[in-house]
Tab-separated table of C-alpha atoms and ligand atoms in Angstrom:
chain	number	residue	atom	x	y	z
A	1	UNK	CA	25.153	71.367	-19.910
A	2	UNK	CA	25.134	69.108	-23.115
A	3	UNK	CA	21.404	68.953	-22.373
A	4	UNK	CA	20.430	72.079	-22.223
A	5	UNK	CA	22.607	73.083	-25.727
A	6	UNK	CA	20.987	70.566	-27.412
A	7	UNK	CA	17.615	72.392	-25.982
A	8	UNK	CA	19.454	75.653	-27.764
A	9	UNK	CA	19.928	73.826	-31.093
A	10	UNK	CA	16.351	72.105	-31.264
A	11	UNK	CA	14.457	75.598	-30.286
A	12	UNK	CA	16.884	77.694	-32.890
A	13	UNK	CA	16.146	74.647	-36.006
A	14	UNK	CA	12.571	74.988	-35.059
A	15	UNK	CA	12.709	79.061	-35.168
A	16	UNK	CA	14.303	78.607	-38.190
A	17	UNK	CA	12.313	76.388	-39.884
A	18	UNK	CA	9.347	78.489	-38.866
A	19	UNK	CA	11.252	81.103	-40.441
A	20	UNK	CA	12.157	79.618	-43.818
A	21	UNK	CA	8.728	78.085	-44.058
A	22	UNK	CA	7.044	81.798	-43.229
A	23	UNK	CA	9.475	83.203	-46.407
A	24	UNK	CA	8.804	80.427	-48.379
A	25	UNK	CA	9.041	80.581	-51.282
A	26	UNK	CA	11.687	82.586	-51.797
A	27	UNK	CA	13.877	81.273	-54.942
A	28	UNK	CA	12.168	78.979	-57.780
A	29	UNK	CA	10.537	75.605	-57.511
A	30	UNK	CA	10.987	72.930	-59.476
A	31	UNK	CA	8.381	70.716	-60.462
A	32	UNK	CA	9.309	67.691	-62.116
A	33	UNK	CA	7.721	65.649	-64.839
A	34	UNK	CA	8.198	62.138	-65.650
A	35	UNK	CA	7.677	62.360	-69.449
A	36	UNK	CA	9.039	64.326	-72.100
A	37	UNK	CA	8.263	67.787	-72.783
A	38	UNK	CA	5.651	68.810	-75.428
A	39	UNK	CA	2.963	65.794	-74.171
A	40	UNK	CA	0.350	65.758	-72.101
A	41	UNK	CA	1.588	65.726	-68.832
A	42	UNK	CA	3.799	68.381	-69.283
A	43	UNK	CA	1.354	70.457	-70.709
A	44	UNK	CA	-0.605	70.254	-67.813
A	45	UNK	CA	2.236	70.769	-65.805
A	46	UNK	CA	3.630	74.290	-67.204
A	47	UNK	CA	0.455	75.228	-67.253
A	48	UNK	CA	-0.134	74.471	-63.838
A	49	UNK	CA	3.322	75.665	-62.990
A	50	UNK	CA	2.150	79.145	-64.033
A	51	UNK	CA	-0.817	79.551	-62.825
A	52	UNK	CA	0.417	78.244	-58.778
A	53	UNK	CA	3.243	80.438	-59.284
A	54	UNK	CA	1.186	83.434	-59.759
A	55	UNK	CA	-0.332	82.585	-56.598
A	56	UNK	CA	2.836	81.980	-54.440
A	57	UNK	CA	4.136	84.686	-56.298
A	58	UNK	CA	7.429	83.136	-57.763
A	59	UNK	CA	8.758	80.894	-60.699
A	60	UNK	CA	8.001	77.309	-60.633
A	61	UNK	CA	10.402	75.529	-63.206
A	62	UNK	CA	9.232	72.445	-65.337
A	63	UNK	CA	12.321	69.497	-64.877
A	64	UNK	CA	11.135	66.547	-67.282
A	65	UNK	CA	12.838	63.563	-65.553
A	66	UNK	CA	12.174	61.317	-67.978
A	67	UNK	CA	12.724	57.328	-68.486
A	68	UNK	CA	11.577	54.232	-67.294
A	69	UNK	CA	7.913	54.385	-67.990
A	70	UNK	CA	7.361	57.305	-65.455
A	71	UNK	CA	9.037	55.797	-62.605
A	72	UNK	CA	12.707	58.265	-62.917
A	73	UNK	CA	11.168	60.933	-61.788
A	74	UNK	CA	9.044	59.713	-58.665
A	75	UNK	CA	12.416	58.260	-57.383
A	76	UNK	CA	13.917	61.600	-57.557
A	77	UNK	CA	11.041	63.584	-55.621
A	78	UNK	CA	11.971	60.785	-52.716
A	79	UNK	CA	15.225	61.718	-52.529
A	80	UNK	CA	14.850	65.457	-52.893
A	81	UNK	CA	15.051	67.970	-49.716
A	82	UNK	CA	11.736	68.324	-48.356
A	83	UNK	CA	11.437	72.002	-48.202
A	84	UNK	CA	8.903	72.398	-50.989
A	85	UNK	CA	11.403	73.206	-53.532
A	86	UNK	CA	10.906	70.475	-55.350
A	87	UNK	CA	7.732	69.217	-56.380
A	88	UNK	CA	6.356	66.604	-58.859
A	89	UNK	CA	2.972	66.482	-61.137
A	90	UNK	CA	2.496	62.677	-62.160
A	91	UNK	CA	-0.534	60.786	-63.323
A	92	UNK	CA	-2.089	57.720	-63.005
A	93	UNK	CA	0.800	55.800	-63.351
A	94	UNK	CA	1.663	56.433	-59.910
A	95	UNK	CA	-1.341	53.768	-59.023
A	96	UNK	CA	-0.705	51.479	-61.947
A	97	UNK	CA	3.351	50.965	-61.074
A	98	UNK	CA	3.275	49.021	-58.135
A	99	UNK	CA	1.617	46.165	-60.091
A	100	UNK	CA	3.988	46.712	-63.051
A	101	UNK	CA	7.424	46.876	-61.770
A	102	UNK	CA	8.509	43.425	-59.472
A	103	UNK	CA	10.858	46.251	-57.874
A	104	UNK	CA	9.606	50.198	-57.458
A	105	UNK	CA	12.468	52.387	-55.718
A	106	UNK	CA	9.483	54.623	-53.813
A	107	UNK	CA	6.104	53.528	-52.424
A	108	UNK	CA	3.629	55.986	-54.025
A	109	UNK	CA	1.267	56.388	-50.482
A	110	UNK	CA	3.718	56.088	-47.850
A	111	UNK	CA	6.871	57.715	-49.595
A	112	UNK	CA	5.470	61.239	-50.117
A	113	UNK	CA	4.133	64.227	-49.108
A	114	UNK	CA	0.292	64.364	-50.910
A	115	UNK	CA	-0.602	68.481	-52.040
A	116	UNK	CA	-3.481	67.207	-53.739
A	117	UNK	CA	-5.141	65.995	-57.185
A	118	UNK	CA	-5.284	68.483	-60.336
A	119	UNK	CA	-7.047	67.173	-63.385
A	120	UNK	CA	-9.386	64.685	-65.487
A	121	UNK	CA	-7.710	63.765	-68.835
A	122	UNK	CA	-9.540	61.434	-71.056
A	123	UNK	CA	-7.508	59.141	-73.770
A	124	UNK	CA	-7.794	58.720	-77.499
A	125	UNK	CA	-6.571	56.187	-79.738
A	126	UNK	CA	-5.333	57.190	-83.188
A	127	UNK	CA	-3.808	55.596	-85.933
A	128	UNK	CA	-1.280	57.190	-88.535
A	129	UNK	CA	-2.857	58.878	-91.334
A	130	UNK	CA	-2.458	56.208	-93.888
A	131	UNK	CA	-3.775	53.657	-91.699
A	132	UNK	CA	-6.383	52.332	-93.594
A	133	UNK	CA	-9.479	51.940	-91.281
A	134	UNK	CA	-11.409	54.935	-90.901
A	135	UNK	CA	-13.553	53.925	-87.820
A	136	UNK	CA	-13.379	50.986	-84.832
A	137	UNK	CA	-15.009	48.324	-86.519
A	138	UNK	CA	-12.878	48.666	-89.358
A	139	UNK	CA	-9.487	48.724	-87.170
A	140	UNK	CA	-10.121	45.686	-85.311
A	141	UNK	CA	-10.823	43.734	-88.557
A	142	UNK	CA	-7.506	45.456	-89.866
A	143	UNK	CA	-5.970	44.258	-86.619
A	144	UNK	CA	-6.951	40.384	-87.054
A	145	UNK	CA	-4.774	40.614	-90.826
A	146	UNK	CA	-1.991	42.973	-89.999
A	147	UNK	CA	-1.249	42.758	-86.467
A	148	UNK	CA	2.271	40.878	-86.574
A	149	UNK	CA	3.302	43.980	-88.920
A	150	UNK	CA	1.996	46.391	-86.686
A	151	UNK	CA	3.819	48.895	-84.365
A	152	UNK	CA	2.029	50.340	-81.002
A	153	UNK	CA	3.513	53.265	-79.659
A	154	UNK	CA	3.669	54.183	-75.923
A	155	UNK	CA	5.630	56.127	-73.264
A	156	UNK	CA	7.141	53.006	-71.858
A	157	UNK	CA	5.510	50.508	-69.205
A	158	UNK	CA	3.537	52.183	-66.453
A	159	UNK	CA	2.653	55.173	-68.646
A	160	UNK	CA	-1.096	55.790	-69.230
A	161	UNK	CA	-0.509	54.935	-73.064
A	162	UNK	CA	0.985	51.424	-72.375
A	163	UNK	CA	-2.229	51.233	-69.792
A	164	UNK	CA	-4.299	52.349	-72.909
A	165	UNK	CA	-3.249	49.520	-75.144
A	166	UNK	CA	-2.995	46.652	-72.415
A	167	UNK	CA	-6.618	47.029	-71.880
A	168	UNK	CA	-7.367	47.382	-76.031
A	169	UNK	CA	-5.222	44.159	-76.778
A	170	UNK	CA	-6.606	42.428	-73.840
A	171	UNK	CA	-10.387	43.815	-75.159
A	172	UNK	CA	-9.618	42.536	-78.492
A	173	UNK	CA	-7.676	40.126	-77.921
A	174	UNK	CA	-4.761	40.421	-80.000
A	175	UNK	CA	-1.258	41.045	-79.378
A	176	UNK	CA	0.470	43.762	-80.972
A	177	UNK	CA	4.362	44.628	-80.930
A	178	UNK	CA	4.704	47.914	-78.679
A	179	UNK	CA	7.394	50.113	-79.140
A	180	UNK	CA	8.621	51.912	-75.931
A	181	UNK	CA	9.736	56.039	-75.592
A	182	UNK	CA	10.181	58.407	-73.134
A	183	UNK	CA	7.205	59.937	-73.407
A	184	UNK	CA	3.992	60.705	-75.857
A	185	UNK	CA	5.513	63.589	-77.349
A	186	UNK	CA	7.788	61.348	-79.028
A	187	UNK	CA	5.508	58.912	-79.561
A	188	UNK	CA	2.927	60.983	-81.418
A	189	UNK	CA	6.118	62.230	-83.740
A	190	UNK	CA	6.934	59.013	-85.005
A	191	UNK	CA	3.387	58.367	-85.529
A	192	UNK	CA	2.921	61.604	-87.069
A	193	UNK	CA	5.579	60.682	-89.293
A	194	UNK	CA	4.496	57.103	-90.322
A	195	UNK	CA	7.230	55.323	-88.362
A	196	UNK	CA	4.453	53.282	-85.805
A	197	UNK	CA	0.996	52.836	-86.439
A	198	UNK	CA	-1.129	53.227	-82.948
A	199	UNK	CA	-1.116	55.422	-80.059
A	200	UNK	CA	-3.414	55.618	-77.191
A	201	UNK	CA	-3.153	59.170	-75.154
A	202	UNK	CA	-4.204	61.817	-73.581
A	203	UNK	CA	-6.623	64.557	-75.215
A	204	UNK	CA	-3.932	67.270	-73.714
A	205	UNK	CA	-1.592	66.061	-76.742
A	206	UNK	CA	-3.884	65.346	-79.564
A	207	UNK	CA	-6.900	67.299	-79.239
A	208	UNK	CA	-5.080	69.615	-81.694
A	209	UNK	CA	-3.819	67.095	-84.315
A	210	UNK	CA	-7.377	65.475	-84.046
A	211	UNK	CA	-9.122	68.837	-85.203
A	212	UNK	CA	-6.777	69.436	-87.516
A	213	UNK	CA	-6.750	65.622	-89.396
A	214	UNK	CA	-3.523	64.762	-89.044
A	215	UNK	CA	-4.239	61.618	-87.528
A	216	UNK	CA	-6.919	58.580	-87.930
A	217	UNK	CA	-9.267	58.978	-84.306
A	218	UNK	CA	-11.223	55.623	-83.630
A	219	UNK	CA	-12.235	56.655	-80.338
A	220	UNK	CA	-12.380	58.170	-76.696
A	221	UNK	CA	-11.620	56.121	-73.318
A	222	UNK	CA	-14.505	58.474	-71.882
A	223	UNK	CA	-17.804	57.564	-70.607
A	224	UNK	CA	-19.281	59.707	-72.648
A	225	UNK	CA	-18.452	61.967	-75.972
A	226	UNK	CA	-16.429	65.219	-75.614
A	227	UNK	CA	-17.682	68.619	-75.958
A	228	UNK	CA	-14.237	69.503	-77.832
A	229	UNK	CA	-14.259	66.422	-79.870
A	230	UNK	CA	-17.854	65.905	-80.676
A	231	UNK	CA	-18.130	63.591	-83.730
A	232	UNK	CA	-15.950	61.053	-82.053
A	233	UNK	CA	-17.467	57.899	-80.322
A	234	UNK	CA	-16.164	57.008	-77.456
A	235	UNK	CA	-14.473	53.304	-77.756
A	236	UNK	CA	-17.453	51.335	-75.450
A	237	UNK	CA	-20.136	53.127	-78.132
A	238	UNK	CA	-17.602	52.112	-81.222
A	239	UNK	CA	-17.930	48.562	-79.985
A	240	UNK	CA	-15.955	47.906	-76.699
A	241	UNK	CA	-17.968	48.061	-73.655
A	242	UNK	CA	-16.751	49.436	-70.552
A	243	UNK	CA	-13.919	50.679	-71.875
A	244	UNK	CA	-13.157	53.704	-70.068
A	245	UNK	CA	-9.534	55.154	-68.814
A	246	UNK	CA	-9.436	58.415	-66.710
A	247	UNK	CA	-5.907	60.252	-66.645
A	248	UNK	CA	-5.984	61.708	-62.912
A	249	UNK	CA	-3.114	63.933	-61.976
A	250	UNK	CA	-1.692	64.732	-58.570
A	251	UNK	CA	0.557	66.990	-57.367
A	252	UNK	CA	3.181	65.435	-54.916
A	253	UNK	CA	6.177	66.357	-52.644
A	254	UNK	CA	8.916	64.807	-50.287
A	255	UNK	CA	7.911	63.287	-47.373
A	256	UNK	CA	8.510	65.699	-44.321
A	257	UNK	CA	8.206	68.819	-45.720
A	258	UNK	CA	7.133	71.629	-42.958
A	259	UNK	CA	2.991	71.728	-42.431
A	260	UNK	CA	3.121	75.560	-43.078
A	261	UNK	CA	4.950	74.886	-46.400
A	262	UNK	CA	2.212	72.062	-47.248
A	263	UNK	CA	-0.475	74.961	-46.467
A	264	UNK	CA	0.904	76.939	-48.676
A	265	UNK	CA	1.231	74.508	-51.396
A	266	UNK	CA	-2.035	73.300	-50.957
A	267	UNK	CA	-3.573	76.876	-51.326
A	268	UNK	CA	-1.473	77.596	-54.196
A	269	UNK	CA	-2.908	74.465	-55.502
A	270	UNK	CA	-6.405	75.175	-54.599
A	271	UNK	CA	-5.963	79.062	-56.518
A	272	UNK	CA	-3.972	77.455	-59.823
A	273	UNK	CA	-7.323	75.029	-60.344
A	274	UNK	CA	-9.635	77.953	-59.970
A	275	UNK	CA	-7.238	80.159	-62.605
A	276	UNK	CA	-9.087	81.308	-65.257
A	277	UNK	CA	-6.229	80.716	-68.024
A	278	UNK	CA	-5.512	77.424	-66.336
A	279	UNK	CA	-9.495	75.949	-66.367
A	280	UNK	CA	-9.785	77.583	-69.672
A	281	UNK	CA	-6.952	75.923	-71.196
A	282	UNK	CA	-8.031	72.605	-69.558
A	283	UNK	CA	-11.724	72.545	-71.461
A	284	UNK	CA	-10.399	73.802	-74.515
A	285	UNK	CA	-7.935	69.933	-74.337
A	286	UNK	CA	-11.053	68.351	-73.062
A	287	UNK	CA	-9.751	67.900	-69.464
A	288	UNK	CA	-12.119	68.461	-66.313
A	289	UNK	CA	-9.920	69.682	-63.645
A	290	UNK	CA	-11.301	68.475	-59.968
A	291	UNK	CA	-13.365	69.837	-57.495
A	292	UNK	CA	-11.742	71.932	-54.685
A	293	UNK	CA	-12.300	68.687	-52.001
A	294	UNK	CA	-10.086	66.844	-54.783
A	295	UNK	CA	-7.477	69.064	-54.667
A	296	UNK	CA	-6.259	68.434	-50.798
A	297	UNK	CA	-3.931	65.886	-50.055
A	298	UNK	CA	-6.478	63.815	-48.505
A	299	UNK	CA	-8.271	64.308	-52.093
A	300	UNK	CA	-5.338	62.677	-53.692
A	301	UNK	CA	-3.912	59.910	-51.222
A	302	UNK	CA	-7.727	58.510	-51.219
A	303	UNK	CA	-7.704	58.416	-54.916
A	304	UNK	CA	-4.595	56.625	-55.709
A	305	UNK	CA	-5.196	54.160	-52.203
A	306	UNK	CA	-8.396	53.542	-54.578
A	307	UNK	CA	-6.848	53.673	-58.244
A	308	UNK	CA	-4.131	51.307	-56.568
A	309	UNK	CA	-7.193	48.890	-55.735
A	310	UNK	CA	-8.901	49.124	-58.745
A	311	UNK	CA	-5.673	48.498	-61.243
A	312	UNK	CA	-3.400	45.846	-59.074
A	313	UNK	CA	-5.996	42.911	-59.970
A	314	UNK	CA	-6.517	44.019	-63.452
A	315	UNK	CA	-2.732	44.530	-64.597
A	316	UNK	CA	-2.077	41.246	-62.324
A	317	UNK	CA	-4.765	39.147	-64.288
A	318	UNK	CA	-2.998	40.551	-67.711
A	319	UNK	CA	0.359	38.870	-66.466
A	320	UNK	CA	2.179	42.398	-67.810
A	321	UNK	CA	5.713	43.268	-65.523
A	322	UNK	CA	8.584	45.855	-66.360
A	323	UNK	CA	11.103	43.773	-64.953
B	401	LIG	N1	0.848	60.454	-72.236
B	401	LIG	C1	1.986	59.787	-71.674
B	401	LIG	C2	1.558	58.532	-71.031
B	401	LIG	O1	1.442	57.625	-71.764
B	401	LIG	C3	2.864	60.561	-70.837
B	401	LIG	C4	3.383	61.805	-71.450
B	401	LIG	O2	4.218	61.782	-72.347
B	401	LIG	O3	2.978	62.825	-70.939
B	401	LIG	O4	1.411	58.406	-69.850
């Protein structure tokens, strides 16, 4: 008897999930961000958010979960439902925080559900206005006089701005005092406004203040020179070989959620890439969003097994931990 109700229960949850996952979605998503809003990763991410919601056909709603270099917000997705209501766009940092923090409350591979990887975001690094160097050369030599009374901005330790300037102090060899917030939006305000004097991020945030001189540019972490920002070197041309940092974003979602939920994600994912507003947007920031294989989840769990490779030694050998 109590066998054959639990039989009853088991074939009316799966019906029911079945069900829910055929409707799905039907109320708003939320996708959270781990910085604050107005950077870079959230301005991938509402873009994003609009462009997969056209394509499952309802709102997806940006949630910046901010603090502790990126790592709030990752947390949260691992405790969330996994019904594909809640979602999370993160960056690089998700490879670069295992190595950073002795303690991470979520494993970035096994922990979650992978939809699949979004965009290519190279880096700048800028100085206030009234910084005196005007190009590379000039900075570091500025650097070797003025470092102890210099400030570094960045969006806390795991971002992909406190990557940035780990690998430029450990290039040049000098230390420089960084100062810690919740994201580059932030950040670039203070700089904007005098209060630090370097800041190392993404082309999604300061393409715009770039073009329109508000801020000194001494170079690109890309391979090569950007169609968008054409007159600036990249840093390994200005004088620091090799020096090359790739923002990658995924999409990610609780572990567990239903395979015809994933499917759906996953297409949605695969149509808000291909978007014409959305790629548009992208190459007018200088981002390259990824090829359709890249945007599957075995496109992103590959990458960040790999990113999580290629970063663990480096941050290791720099002797850099959160806590
Ligand atoms: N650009 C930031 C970073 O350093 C994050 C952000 O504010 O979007 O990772």
């Amino acid at each position: 008897m109590l066998g054959s109700s639990r039989f009853f229960l088991l074939a009316l949850a799966l019906v029911c999930g079945g069900a829910m996952a055929q409707d799905y979605p039907s109320r708003p998503i939320t996708l959270l961000v781990p910085f604050a809003a107005g950077g870079p990763t959230d301005t991938v991410a509402r873009a994003l958010a609009v462009s997969m919601g056209k394509s499952l056909n309802q709102t997806i709603v940006v949630e910046n979960a901010v603090g502790a270099g990126g790592t709030i917000a990752p947390a949260k997705l691992k405790n969330a439902q996994p019904d594909g209501y809640t979602l999370m766009l993160a960056h690089i940092g998700m490879a670069t925080a295992p190595a950073l923090y002795h303690s991470l409350p979520f494993k970035p591979v096994e922990d979650f559900e992978h939809i699949g990887q979004v965009v290519d975001v190279p880096m700048t690094l800028l100085g206030k206005k009234d910084l005196p160097p005007n190009n590379l050369q000039e900075l570091l030599a500025y650097i070797k006089a003025n470092k102890d009374q210099m400030a570094f901005a960045n969006a806390g330790v795991g971002a992909a701005s406190h990557l940035c300037g780990l690998l430029f102090m450990a290039a040049i060899q000098a230390e420089i005092t960084t100062v810690p917030y919740k994201g580059t939006a932030p950040a670039l305000n203070d700089l904007l406004g005098g209060q630090v004097d370097l800041l190392c991020d993404q082309t999604t945030q300061t393409t715009p203040y770039i073009t329109a001189n508000r801020v000194k540019v001494y170079g690109t972490t890309s391979r090569t020179r950007l169609d968008t920002l054409k007159d600036v070197p990249t840093l390994a041309e200005a004088g620091l070989p090799n020096f090359e940092v790739v923002v990658w974003h995924g999409v990610y979602a609780p572990k567990g959620i239903p395979k015809p939920v994933l499917d759906k994600l996953v297409a949605a994912l695969q149509a808000g890439i291909k978007d014409p507003p959305f790629a548009q947007r992208m190459r007018d920031l200088g981002a390259q969003v990824v090829s359709a294989d890249k945007a599957t989840p075995a496109g992103l769990r590959d990458h960040l097994r790999a990113e999580i490779d290629k970063w663990t030694p480096i941050i290791r050998k720099a002797g850099v931990y959160a806590e």
